[in-house]
mmCIF file of N, CA and C in Angstrom:
data_model
loop_
_atom_site.group_PDB
_atom_site.id
_atom_site.type_symbol
_atom_site.label_atom_id
_atom_site.label_comp_id
_atom_site.label_asym_id
_atom_site.label_seq_id
_atom_site.Cartn_x
_atom_site.Cartn_y
_atom_site.Cartn_z
ATOM 1 N N MET R 22 -3.722 0.781 20.656
ATOM 2 C CA MET R 22 -3.125 0.839 19.851
ATOM 3 C C MET R 22 -2.625 -0.595 19.023
ATOM 4 N N VAL R 23 -2.018 -0.658 17.652
ATOM 5 C CA VAL R 23 -1.913 -1.389 16.938
ATOM 6 C C VAL R 23 -0.954 -2.583 17.435
ATOM 7 N N LYS R 24 -1.039 -4.079 17.525
ATOM 8 C CA LYS R 24 0.096 -5.270 17.892
ATOM 9 C C LYS R 24 1.470 -4.907 16.699
ATOM 10 N N ASN R 25 2.523 -4.651 17.425
ATOM 11 C CA ASN R 25 3.840 -4.638 17.025
ATOM 12 C C ASN R 25 3.929 -5.548 15.441
ATOM 13 N N ASN R 26 3.649 -6.897 15.719
ATOM 14 C CA ASN R 26 3.717 -7.525 14.347
ATOM 15 C C ASN R 26 3.430 -7.106 13.623
ATOM 16 N N LEU R 27 1.656 -6.571 13.592
ATOM 17 C CA LEU R 27 0.964 -6.381 12.227
ATOM 18 C C LEU R 27 1.508 -5.075 11.654
ATOM 19 N N ILE R 28 2.499 -4.194 12.520
ATOM 20 C CA ILE R 28 3.161 -3.260 11.894
ATOM 21 C C ILE R 28 4.646 -3.668 10.651
ATOM 22 N N HIS R 29 5.123 -4.982 11.412
ATOM 23 C CA HIS R 29 6.332 -5.145 11.106
ATOM 24 C C HIS R 29 5.788 -5.884 9.575
ATOM 25 N N ARG R 30 4.529 -6.565 9.741
ATOM 26 C CA ARG R 30 4.222 -7.539 8.669
ATOM 27 C C ARG R 30 4.169 -6.363 7.061
ATOM 28 N N GLU R 31 3.107 -5.165 7.579
ATOM 29 C CA GLU R 31 3.493 -3.725 6.967
ATOM 30 C C GLU R 31 4.650 -3.443 6.023
ATOM 31 N N LYS R 32 5.746 -3.389 7.120
ATOM 32 C CA LYS R 32 7.352 -3.295 6.821
ATOM 33 C C LYS R 32 7.313 -3.978 5.589
ATOM 34 N N LYS R 33 7.320 -5.236 5.899
ATOM 35 C CA LYS R 33 8.019 -6.502 5.928
ATOM 36 C C LYS R 33 7.301 -6.378 4.048
ATOM 37 N N ARG R 34 5.909 -6.063 3.848
ATOM 38 C CA ARG R 34 4.849 -6.155 2.575
ATOM 39 C C ARG R 34 6.117 -4.364 1.670
ATOM 40 N N GLN R 35 6.066 -3.774 2.312
ATOM 41 C CA GLN R 35 6.780 -2.424 1.370
ATOM 42 C C GLN R 35 7.986 -2.639 1.119
ATOM 43 N N LYS R 36 8.519 -3.151 1.656
ATOM 44 C CA LYS R 36 10.118 -3.942 1.330
ATOM 45 C C LYS R 36 10.290 -4.893 0.178
ATOM 46 N N LEU R 37 9.314 -5.867 0.291
ATOM 47 C CA LEU R 37 9.251 -6.999 -1.079
ATOM 48 C C LEU R 37 8.489 -6.200 -2.166
ATOM 49 N N GLU R 38 7.795 -4.875 -1.927
ATOM 50 C CA GLU R 38 7.173 -4.477 -3.435
ATOM 51 C C GLU R 38 8.165 -4.034 -3.438
ATOM 52 N N GLN R 39 8.585 -2.921 -2.683
ATOM 53 C CA GLN R 39 10.173 -2.123 -3.962
ATOM 54 C C GLN R 39 11.300 -3.517 -4.472
ATOM 55 N N LYS R 40 11.526 -4.355 -3.919
ATOM 56 C CA LYS R 40 12.732 -5.126 -4.074
ATOM 57 C C LYS R 40 12.195 -5.602 -5.239
ATOM 58 N N TYR R 41 10.673 -5.976 -5.875
ATOM 59 C CA TYR R 41 10.021 -6.424 -6.904
ATOM 60 C C TYR R 41 9.018 -5.841 -7.788
ATOM 61 N N HIS R 42 8.991 -4.498 -7.649
ATOM 62 C CA HIS R 42 8.249 -3.556 -8.516
ATOM 63 C C HIS R 42 8.891 -3.675 -9.602
ATOM 64 N N LEU R 43 10.255 -3.170 -10.173
ATOM 65 C CA LEU R 43 10.776 -3.184 -11.727
ATOM 66 C C LEU R 43 10.774 -4.706 -11.978
ATOM 67 N N ILE R 44 10.610 -6.020 -12.087
ATOM 68 C CA ILE R 44 10.076 -7.185 -12.126
ATOM 69 C C ILE R 44 8.348 -7.168 -12.829
ATOM 70 N N ARG R 45 7.735 -6.613 -11.756
ATOM 71 C CA ARG R 45 6.756 -6.269 -12.148
ATOM 72 C C ARG R 45 5.852 -5.736 -13.330
ATOM 73 N N ARG R 46 6.643 -4.599 -12.899
ATOM 74 C CA ARG R 46 6.787 -3.503 -14.041
ATOM 75 C C ARG R 46 7.080 -4.305 -15.728
ATOM 76 N N SER R 47 7.983 -4.363 -15.775
ATOM 77 C CA SER R 47 9.214 -5.090 -16.617
ATOM 78 C C SER R 47 7.941 -5.974 -17.600
ATOM 79 N N SER R 48 7.809 -7.050 -16.678
ATOM 80 C CA SER R 48 7.006 -8.227 -17.366
ATOM 81 C C SER R 48 5.144 -7.611 -17.296
ATOM 82 N N LYS R 49 4.582 -6.622 -16.981
ATOM 83 C CA LYS R 49 3.433 -6.012 -17.191
ATOM 84 C C LYS R 49 3.371 -5.116 -18.459
ATOM 85 N N LYS R 50 4.834 -4.441 -18.653
ATOM 86 C CA LYS R 50 5.159 -3.823 -20.173
ATOM 87 C C LYS R 50 4.461 -4.434 -21.423
ATOM 88 N N LYS R 51 5.371 -5.503 -21.545
ATOM 89 C CA LYS R 51 5.221 -6.476 -22.125
ATOM 90 C C LYS R 51 3.342 -6.322 -22.571
ATOM 91 N N GLU R 52 2.591 -6.280 -22.124
ATOM 92 C CA GLU R 52 1.007 -6.719 -22.115
ATOM 93 C C GLU R 52 0.685 -7.776 -22.854
ATOM 94 N N ILE R 53 -0.002 -8.188 -21.746
ATOM 95 C CA ILE R 53 0.158 -9.622 -22.267
ATOM 96 C C ILE R 53 -0.847 -9.851 -22.936
ATOM 97 N N SER R 54 -2.162 -8.792 -23.433
ATOM 98 C CA SER R 54 -3.103 -9.223 -24.210
ATOM 99 C C SER R 54 -2.219 -8.988 -26.501
ATOM 100 N N LYS R 55 -1.234 -8.264 -26.479
ATOM 101 C CA LYS R 55 -0.963 -8.037 -27.292
ATOM 102 C C LYS R 55 0.610 -9.153 -27.909
ATOM 103 N N VAL R 56 0.999 -10.049 -27.062
ATOM 104 C CA VAL R 56 1.793 -11.156 -27.180
ATOM 105 C C VAL R 56 0.746 -12.469 -28.229
ATOM 106 N N PRO R 57 1.728 -12.601 -29.814
ATOM 107 C CA PRO R 57 0.315 -13.469 -30.469
ATOM 108 C C PRO R 57 0.371 -14.986 -29.623
ATOM 109 N N SER R 58 1.618 -15.548 -28.990
ATOM 110 C CA SER R 58 1.081 -16.798 -28.750
ATOM 111 C C SER R 58 1.269 -17.072 -27.220
ATOM 112 N N LEU R 59 0.349 -18.503 -27.333
ATOM 113 C CA LEU R 59 0.081 -18.402 -26.380
ATOM 114 C C LEU R 59 1.097 -19.148 -24.707
ATOM 115 N N SER R 60 2.392 -19.485 -25.431
ATOM 116 C CA SER R 60 3.361 -19.990 -24.518
ATOM 117 C C SER R 60 3.901 -18.954 -24.358
ATOM 118 N N GLU R 61 4.062 -17.588 -25.107
ATOM 119 C CA GLU R 61 5.263 -16.475 -24.492
ATOM 120 C C GLU R 61 4.098 -15.915 -23.127
ATOM 121 N N LYS R 62 2.274 -15.934 -23.403
ATOM 122 C CA LYS R 62 1.609 -15.432 -22.279
ATOM 123 C C LYS R 62 1.998 -16.349 -21.161
ATOM 124 N N TRP R 63 2.106 -17.825 -21.038
ATOM 125 C CA TRP R 63 2.485 -18.412 -20.375
ATOM 126 C C TRP R 63 3.555 -17.836 -19.224
ATOM 127 N N LYS R 64 4.732 -17.889 -19.824
ATOM 128 C CA LYS R 64 5.883 -17.297 -19.839
ATOM 129 C C LYS R 64 5.812 -16.299 -18.746
ATOM 130 N N ILE R 65 5.144 -15.630 -19.358
ATOM 131 C CA ILE R 65 4.787 -13.470 -18.680
ATOM 132 C C ILE R 65 4.631 -14.266 -17.305
ATOM 133 N N HIS R 66 3.232 -14.637 -17.477
ATOM 134 C CA HIS R 66 2.220 -14.975 -16.102
ATOM 135 C C HIS R 66 2.913 -15.916 -14.904
ATOM 136 N N GLY R 67 3.876 -16.541 -16.037
ATOM 137 C CA GLY R 67 5.042 -17.390 -15.030
ATOM 138 C C GLY R 67 5.786 -16.488 -14.233
ATOM 139 N N LYS R 68 6.433 -15.453 -14.574
ATOM 140 C CA LYS R 68 7.241 -14.237 -14.360
ATOM 141 C C LYS R 68 6.422 -13.544 -13.096
ATOM 142 N N LEU R 69 5.239 -13.700 -13.389
ATOM 143 C CA LEU R 69 4.408 -12.910 -12.276
ATOM 144 C C LEU R 69 4.427 -13.377 -11.147
ATOM 145 N N GLN R 70 3.852 -14.432 -11.374
ATOM 146 C CA GLN R 70 3.153 -15.670 -10.326
ATOM 147 C C GLN R 70 4.287 -16.121 -9.323
ATOM 148 N N SER R 71 5.859 -16.512 -10.413
ATOM 149 C CA SER R 71 6.460 -16.863 -9.307
ATOM 150 C C SER R 71 7.119 -15.624 -7.982
ATOM 151 N N SER R 72 6.799 -14.431 -8.134
ATOM 152 C CA SER R 72 7.322 -13.406 -7.188
ATOM 153 C C SER R 72 6.245 -13.672 -5.849
ATOM 154 N N PRO R 73 6.845 -13.386 -5.025
ATOM 155 C CA PRO R 73 5.846 -13.544 -3.676
ATOM 156 C C PRO R 73 4.328 -12.498 -3.764
ATOM 157 N N ARG R 74 3.515 -13.287 -3.006
ATOM 158 C CA ARG R 74 2.242 -12.585 -2.754
ATOM 159 C C ARG R 74 2.293 -11.184 -2.500
ATOM 160 N N ASN R 75 3.012 -11.044 -1.444
ATOM 161 C CA ASN R 75 3.309 -9.553 -0.352
ATOM 162 C C ASN R 75 3.602 -9.053 -1.366
ATOM 163 N N SER R 76 4.531 -9.167 -2.333
ATOM 164 C CA SER R 76 4.759 -8.497 -3.355
ATOM 165 C C SER R 76 4.321 -7.701 -4.119
ATOM 166 N N ALA R 77 3.139 -8.003 -4.039
ATOM 167 C CA ALA R 77 2.261 -6.913 -5.218
ATOM 168 C C ALA R 77 1.396 -5.597 -4.210
ATOM 169 N N PRO R 78 1.402 -4.314 -4.866
ATOM 170 C CA PRO R 78 0.844 -3.271 -4.375
ATOM 171 C C PRO R 78 -0.193 -3.576 -3.731
ATOM 172 N N THR R 79 -0.884 -4.087 -4.415
ATOM 173 C CA THR R 79 -2.815 -4.130 -3.811
ATOM 174 C C THR R 79 -2.547 -4.893 -2.263
ATOM 175 N N ARG R 80 -1.269 -5.596 -2.123
ATOM 176 C CA ARG R 80 -1.579 -6.215 -0.491
ATOM 177 C C ARG R 80 -0.815 -5.327 0.772
ATOM 178 N N LEU R 81 -0.620 -3.997 0.217
ATOM 179 C CA LEU R 81 -0.081 -2.730 1.345
ATOM 180 C C LEU R 81 -1.725 -1.905 1.703
ATOM 181 N N HIS R 82 -1.404 -1.681 2.878
ATOM 182 C CA HIS R 82 -2.261 -1.060 3.574
ATOM 183 C C HIS R 82 -1.698 0.670 3.957
ATOM 184 N N ARG R 83 -2.547 1.387 4.171
ATOM 185 C CA ARG R 83 -2.312 2.163 5.153
ATOM 186 C C ARG R 83 -2.518 2.479 6.157
ATOM 187 N N ARG R 84 -1.529 3.609 6.823
ATOM 188 C CA ARG R 84 -1.958 3.116 8.575
ATOM 189 C C ARG R 84 -1.743 4.416 9.107
ATOM 190 N N CYS R 85 -2.022 4.349 10.052
ATOM 191 C CA CYS R 85 -2.107 5.918 10.522
ATOM 192 C C CYS R 85 -0.734 6.507 11.335
ATOM 193 N N PHE R 86 0.275 7.256 11.598
ATOM 194 C CA PHE R 86 1.299 7.404 11.252
ATOM 195 C C PHE R 86 1.354 7.652 13.065
ATOM 196 N N SER R 87 0.346 7.900 13.632
ATOM 197 C CA SER R 87 1.189 8.248 14.844
ATOM 198 C C SER R 87 0.396 6.612 15.669
ATOM 199 N N THR R 88 -1.004 5.985 15.512
ATOM 200 C CA THR R 88 -1.445 5.185 15.759
ATOM 201 C C THR R 88 -1.603 4.027 15.346
ATOM 202 N N GLY R 89 -1.200 3.858 14.418
ATOM 203 C CA GLY R 89 -1.563 2.725 13.200
ATOM 204 C C GLY R 89 -2.342 2.033 12.502
ATOM 205 N N ARG R 90 -3.154 2.694 13.076
ATOM 206 C CA ARG R 90 -4.962 2.251 12.620
ATOM 207 C C ARG R 90 -5.045 2.107 11.581
ATOM 208 N N PRO R 91 -5.882 0.923 10.677
ATOM 209 C CA PRO R 91 -5.947 0.762 9.766
ATOM 210 C C PRO R 91 -6.737 1.479 8.724
ATOM 211 N N ARG R 92 -7.621 2.092 9.033
ATOM 212 C CA ARG R 92 -9.173 2.172 8.700
ATOM 213 C C ARG R 92 -9.072 3.646 8.690
ATOM 214 N N ALA R 93 -9.721 4.520 7.907
ATOM 215 C CA ALA R 93 -10.243 5.672 7.800
ATOM 216 C C ALA R 93 -9.341 6.621 7.928
ATOM 217 N N ASN R 94 -8.131 6.409 6.858
ATOM 218 C CA ASN R 94 -7.152 7.670 7.232
ATOM 219 C C ASN R 94 -7.427 8.270 5.870
ATOM 220 N N TYR R 95 -6.757 9.652 6.413
ATOM 221 C CA TYR R 95 -6.419 10.515 5.246
ATOM 222 C C TYR R 95 -5.455 10.680 4.266
ATOM 223 N N ARG R 96 -5.088 10.593 2.977
ATOM 224 C CA ARG R 96 -4.407 10.318 2.039
ATOM 225 C C ARG R 96 -3.388 11.086 2.249
ATOM 226 N N ASP R 97 -3.627 12.660 2.612
ATOM 227 C CA ASP R 97 -2.922 14.103 2.508
ATOM 228 C C ASP R 97 -2.312 14.249 3.751
ATOM 229 N N PHE R 98 -2.922 13.313 4.951
ATOM 230 C CA PHE R 98 -2.225 13.723 5.998
ATOM 231 C C PHE R 98 -1.593 11.962 6.255
ATOM 232 N N GLY R 99 -1.834 11.292 6.293
ATOM 233 C CA GLY R 99 -1.176 10.279 7.099
ATOM 234 C C GLY R 99 -1.848 9.821 8.429
ATOM 235 N N LEU R 100 -3.280 10.524 8.761
ATOM 236 C CA LEU R 100 -3.684 10.491 9.979
ATOM 237 C C LEU R 100 -4.832 9.795 9.906
ATOM 238 N N SER R 101 -5.393 9.012 11.264
ATOM 239 C CA SER R 101 -6.413 8.478 11.322
ATOM 240 C C SER R 101 -7.574 9.726 11.064
ATOM 241 N N GLY R 102 -9.078 9.427 11.536
ATOM 242 C CA GLY R 102 -9.863 10.814 11.722
ATOM 243 C C GLY R 102 -10.092 10.739 13.158
ATOM 244 N N HIS R 103 -10.046 10.863 13.861
ATOM 245 C CA HIS R 103 -10.135 11.088 15.244
ATOM 246 C C HIS R 103 -8.308 11.734 15.543
ATOM 247 N N ILE R 104 -7.017 11.070 15.086
ATOM 248 C CA ILE R 104 -6.374 11.518 15.411
ATOM 249 C C ILE R 104 -6.142 13.093 14.595
ATOM 250 N N LEU R 105 -6.343 13.192 13.503
ATOM 251 C CA LEU R 105 -6.481 14.018 12.154
ATOM 252 C C LEU R 105 -7.692 15.599 13.254
ATOM 253 N N ARG R 106 -8.688 14.908 13.636
ATOM 254 C CA ARG R 106 -9.861 15.994 14.154
ATOM 255 C C ARG R 106 -9.057 16.620 15.796
ATOM 256 N N GLU R 107 -8.513 16.143 16.606
ATOM 257 C CA GLU R 107 -7.852 15.815 17.389
ATOM 258 C C GLU R 107 -6.242 17.175 17.276
ATOM 259 N N MET R 108 -5.921 17.175 15.949
ATOM 260 C CA MET R 108 -4.563 17.937 15.494
ATOM 261 C C MET R 108 -4.947 18.858 15.050
ATOM 262 N N VAL R 109 -6.548 18.979 14.451
ATOM 263 C CA VAL R 109 -7.017 20.530 13.714
ATOM 264 C C VAL R 109 -7.580 21.034 14.902
ATOM 265 N N HIS R 110 -7.980 20.720 15.965
ATOM 266 C CA HIS R 110 -8.814 21.431 17.001
ATOM 267 C C HIS R 110 -7.489 22.131 18.118
ATOM 268 N N ALA R 111 -6.212 21.752 17.968
ATOM 269 C CA ALA R 111 -5.420 22.060 18.883
ATOM 270 C C ALA R 111 -4.803 22.719 17.733
ATOM 271 N N CYS R 112 -5.194 23.073 16.956
ATOM 272 C CA CYS R 112 -4.259 23.562 15.355
ATOM 273 C C CYS R 112 -2.821 23.620 15.495
ATOM 274 N N LEU R 113 -2.263 22.276 15.240
ATOM 275 C CA LEU R 113 -0.970 21.880 14.771
ATOM 276 C C LEU R 113 -1.188 21.920 13.427
ATOM 277 N N LEU R 114 -2.317 21.408 12.438
ATOM 278 C CA LEU R 114 -2.344 21.243 10.766
ATOM 279 C C LEU R 114 -2.463 22.873 10.524
ATOM 280 N N PRO R 115 -1.780 23.515 9.784
ATOM 281 C CA PRO R 115 -2.148 24.504 8.937
ATOM 282 C C PRO R 115 -3.055 24.345 8.372
ATOM 283 N N ARG R 116 -3.679 25.335 7.746
ATOM 284 C CA ARG R 116 -4.893 25.321 6.793
ATOM 285 C C ARG R 116 -5.608 24.265 6.877
ATOM 286 N N ALA R 117 -5.915 23.961 8.021
ATOM 287 C CA ALA R 117 -7.083 22.985 7.892
ATOM 288 C C ALA R 117 -8.000 23.487 9.024
ATOM 289 N N THR R 118 -8.967 23.745 8.582
ATOM 290 C CA THR R 118 -10.233 24.338 9.545
ATOM 291 C C THR R 118 -10.889 23.371 10.076
ATOM 292 N N ARG R 119 -11.256 23.503 10.857
ATOM 293 C CA ARG R 119 -12.879 23.106 12.311
ATOM 294 C C ARG R 119 -13.798 22.808 11.696
ATOM 295 N N SER R 120 -14.136 21.873 11.834
ATOM 296 C CA SER R 120 -15.543 21.113 11.805
ATOM 297 C C SER R 120 -16.211 21.016 13.407
ATOM 298 N N SER R 121 -17.158 20.864 13.732
ATOM 299 C CA SER R 121 -17.752 20.155 15.024
ATOM 300 C C SER R 121 -18.774 18.957 14.804
ATOM 301 N N TRP R 122 -18.455 17.774 13.770
ATOM 302 C CA TRP R 122 -18.561 16.702 13.690
ATOM 303 C C TRP R 122 -18.451 16.286 14.793
#
């Protein structure tokens, strides 16, 4: 099992990302490459850098829904590989086929 503090950290990152999502999107819509003056580019960069690091969507990790494992996750199911295999063999997932791997 995963330590609870790692799961809480991920939840905190998700909340921060949702909170600052509109701010990041509005400042990125201005398209920094199309802004003519350098001072305006710096202002846009300053807005992006003033938000917390954990509010960036690239810092989020997908975790297994049942175990909290951060690696080998399937997006469609939200489960890690070995849990997915066990559930398929137990016929708990509809339309999922078995394999012998």
